[in-house]
Short mmCIF file of C-alpha atoms in Angstrom, two decimals:
data_model
loop_
_atom_site.label_atom_id
_atom_site.label_comp_id
_atom_site.label_asym_id
_atom_site.label_seq_id
_atom_site.Cartn_x
_atom_site.Cartn_y
_atom_site.Cartn_z
CA MET A 118 23.97 7.57 23.61
CA PRO A 119 23.79 6.94 19.93
CA PRO A 120 21.05 5.28 18.73
CA ASP A 121 20.84 1.12 18.01
CA ALA A 122 20.50 0.01 14.45
CA ASP A 123 16.74 -1.04 15.16
CA ASP A 124 15.48 2.41 16.50
CA TYR A 125 13.11 4.53 14.79
CA TYR A 126 12.02 8.38 15.05
CA GLU A 127 8.86 8.81 17.02
CA SER A 128 7.25 10.69 13.68
CA PHE A 129 8.48 11.84 10.25
CA ASP A 130 7.08 13.79 7.28
CA LEU A 131 5.59 11.44 4.74
CA HIS A 132 5.77 13.22 1.34
CA ILE A 133 3.17 12.01 -0.96
CA ARG A 134 3.60 12.35 -4.36
CA PHE A 135 0.51 12.46 -6.91
CA THR A 136 1.44 12.19 -10.65
CA GLU A 137 -0.68 15.48 -11.04
CA GLY A 138 -0.89 18.26 -8.82
CA GLN A 139 0.83 18.97 -5.36
CA ASP A 140 2.17 16.88 -2.77
CA LEU A 141 0.28 15.93 0.29
CA VAL A 142 2.66 16.22 3.46
CA VAL A 143 1.06 14.22 6.45
CA ARG A 144 2.97 13.59 9.69
CA VAL A 145 3.12 9.81 10.36
CA SER A 146 4.53 7.21 12.97
CA PRO A 147 6.87 4.04 11.72
CA GLU A 148 4.00 2.06 13.56
CA ASP A 149 1.20 3.46 11.04
CA SER A 150 -0.29 0.90 8.70
CA VAL A 151 -0.38 1.35 4.73
CA ALA A 152 -4.11 1.19 5.04
CA ALA A 153 -3.99 4.16 7.94
CA ILE A 154 -2.14 6.07 5.37
CA LYS A 155 -4.43 5.71 2.49
CA GLU A 156 -7.11 6.69 4.97
CA LYS A 157 -5.37 9.99 5.76
CA ILE A 158 -5.08 10.39 1.86
CA LYS A 159 -8.64 9.63 1.56
CA GLN A 160 -9.79 12.14 4.57
CA THR A 161 -7.40 14.99 2.87
CA GLU A 162 -7.86 14.42 -0.60
CA ILE A 163 -11.58 13.75 -0.86
CA GLU A 164 -12.37 15.07 -4.44
CA ARG A 165 -9.09 13.82 -6.18
CA THR A 166 -9.30 10.16 -4.48
CA ARG A 167 -13.08 9.72 -4.92
CA ASN A 168 -14.28 6.17 -6.45
CA LYS A 169 -9.89 5.42 -6.88
CA ASN A 170 -8.19 2.63 -6.05
CA ILE A 171 -4.74 4.25 -4.01
CA ARG A 172 -1.55 2.34 -4.40
CA LEU A 173 1.35 3.39 -2.76
CA ILE A 174 4.97 2.92 -4.07
CA TYR A 175 8.30 3.18 -2.39
CA SER A 176 11.53 2.25 -3.45
CA ALA A 177 9.79 0.52 -6.56
CA ARG A 178 7.55 -1.78 -4.61
CA ILE A 179 3.67 -1.48 -4.24
CA LEU A 180 3.25 -1.28 -0.30
CA ASP A 181 0.91 -3.48 1.22
CA ASP A 182 -2.13 -2.30 3.42
CA GLY A 183 -1.54 -4.79 6.11
CA ARG A 184 1.97 -4.00 6.63
CA GLN A 185 3.59 -1.01 8.83
CA LEU A 186 5.73 1.77 7.41
CA ARG A 187 8.79 0.52 9.58
CA ASP A 188 8.49 -2.87 7.70
CA TYR A 189 9.72 -0.78 4.70
CA GLY A 190 12.47 0.94 6.67
CA MET A 191 10.67 4.33 6.87
CA GLY A 192 11.43 6.40 9.82
CA LYS A 193 14.45 4.57 10.79
CA LEU A 194 17.46 6.33 12.68
CA THR A 195 20.55 6.66 11.04
CA VAL A 196 23.02 5.26 13.39
CA SER A 197 26.00 7.76 13.92
CA ASP A 198 28.97 7.57 16.31
CA SER A 199 28.61 11.12 16.96
CA LYS A 200 27.67 12.57 20.31
CA ALA A 201 25.89 15.39 18.97
CA LYS A 202 22.21 16.02 19.30
CA MET A 203 20.03 13.82 16.83
CA PRO A 204 18.99 15.63 13.68
CA PRO A 205 15.27 15.93 12.98
CA ALA A 206 13.79 12.77 10.75
CA PRO A 207 14.32 13.25 7.22
CA PRO A 208 11.31 13.56 4.96
CA VAL A 209 10.14 10.23 3.02
CA TYR A 210 8.88 10.52 -0.13
CA VAL A 211 6.06 7.92 -1.51
CA HIS A 212 4.59 7.95 -4.91
CA CYS A 213 0.60 7.72 -5.03
CA SER A 214 -0.79 5.99 -8.07
CA LEU A 215 -4.59 6.74 -8.62
CA SER A 216 -6.90 4.77 -11.16
CA GLU A 217 -10.17 4.07 -11.57
CA TYR A 218 -9.66 0.07 -11.21
CA GLN A 219 -10.83 -1.30 -8.20
CA PRO A 220 -9.21 -4.73 -7.54
CA ARG A 221 -11.37 -7.87 -6.67
CA SER A 222 -11.13 -9.26 -3.43
CA HIS A 223 -9.39 -12.62 -2.86
CA THR A 224 -13.02 -14.03 -2.25
CA ASN A 225 -14.31 -13.11 -5.70
CA VAL A 226 -11.64 -14.40 -7.40
CA CYS A 227 -11.70 -17.60 -5.85
CA ASN A 228 -15.42 -17.76 -6.40
CA ALA A 229 -14.98 -17.10 -10.13
CA VAL A 230 -12.46 -19.76 -10.32
CA ILE A 231 -14.42 -22.26 -8.62
CA SER A 232 -17.46 -21.57 -10.52
CA PHE A 233 -15.55 -21.94 -13.84
CA TYR A 234 -14.23 -25.51 -12.83
CA ALA A 235 -17.63 -26.26 -11.60
CA PHE A 236 -19.00 -25.12 -15.17
CA GLN A 237 -16.44 -27.23 -16.73
CA GLU A 238 -17.41 -29.98 -15.03
CA ILE A 239 -20.75 -29.95 -16.24
CA ILE A 240 -19.77 -29.45 -19.75
CA ASP A 241 -17.47 -32.66 -19.29
CA ALA A 242 -20.46 -34.45 -18.03
CA CYS A 243 -22.65 -33.63 -20.76
CA ARG A 244 -20.00 -34.82 -23.52
CA ILE A 245 -19.76 -38.28 -21.63
CA ASP A 246 -23.35 -38.75 -21.47
CA GLU A 247 -23.70 -37.58 -25.38
CA PHE A 248 -20.46 -39.60 -26.77
CA GLY A 249 -20.57 -42.45 -24.12
#
């Protein structure tokens, strides 16, 4: 029976391409989250990733930590009308960008914006008292 259009391989090889150095190949499942893949990278490439922010890029898109690989179509079976034996999963290539930049959490950004506006209100109140 040919695979359904929404079927995925049980696992496949994910080739992680770094800007410098050799590729890292990890066996993954389409249900794995992007965050879990980043953890695998950190555990395997300890020195290379120490104190670095990891961004994974696939098909010109930065992958979101909270999503699964299948959300990006990784590991999807190719639908074929053939009754031949199912071929092995093709490898998937992902670019890994490492940087010193550590993104601020959403909470820190919100607090900074709130602090700015609270400060702005104090300045405005002082102007009214001074010139009022």
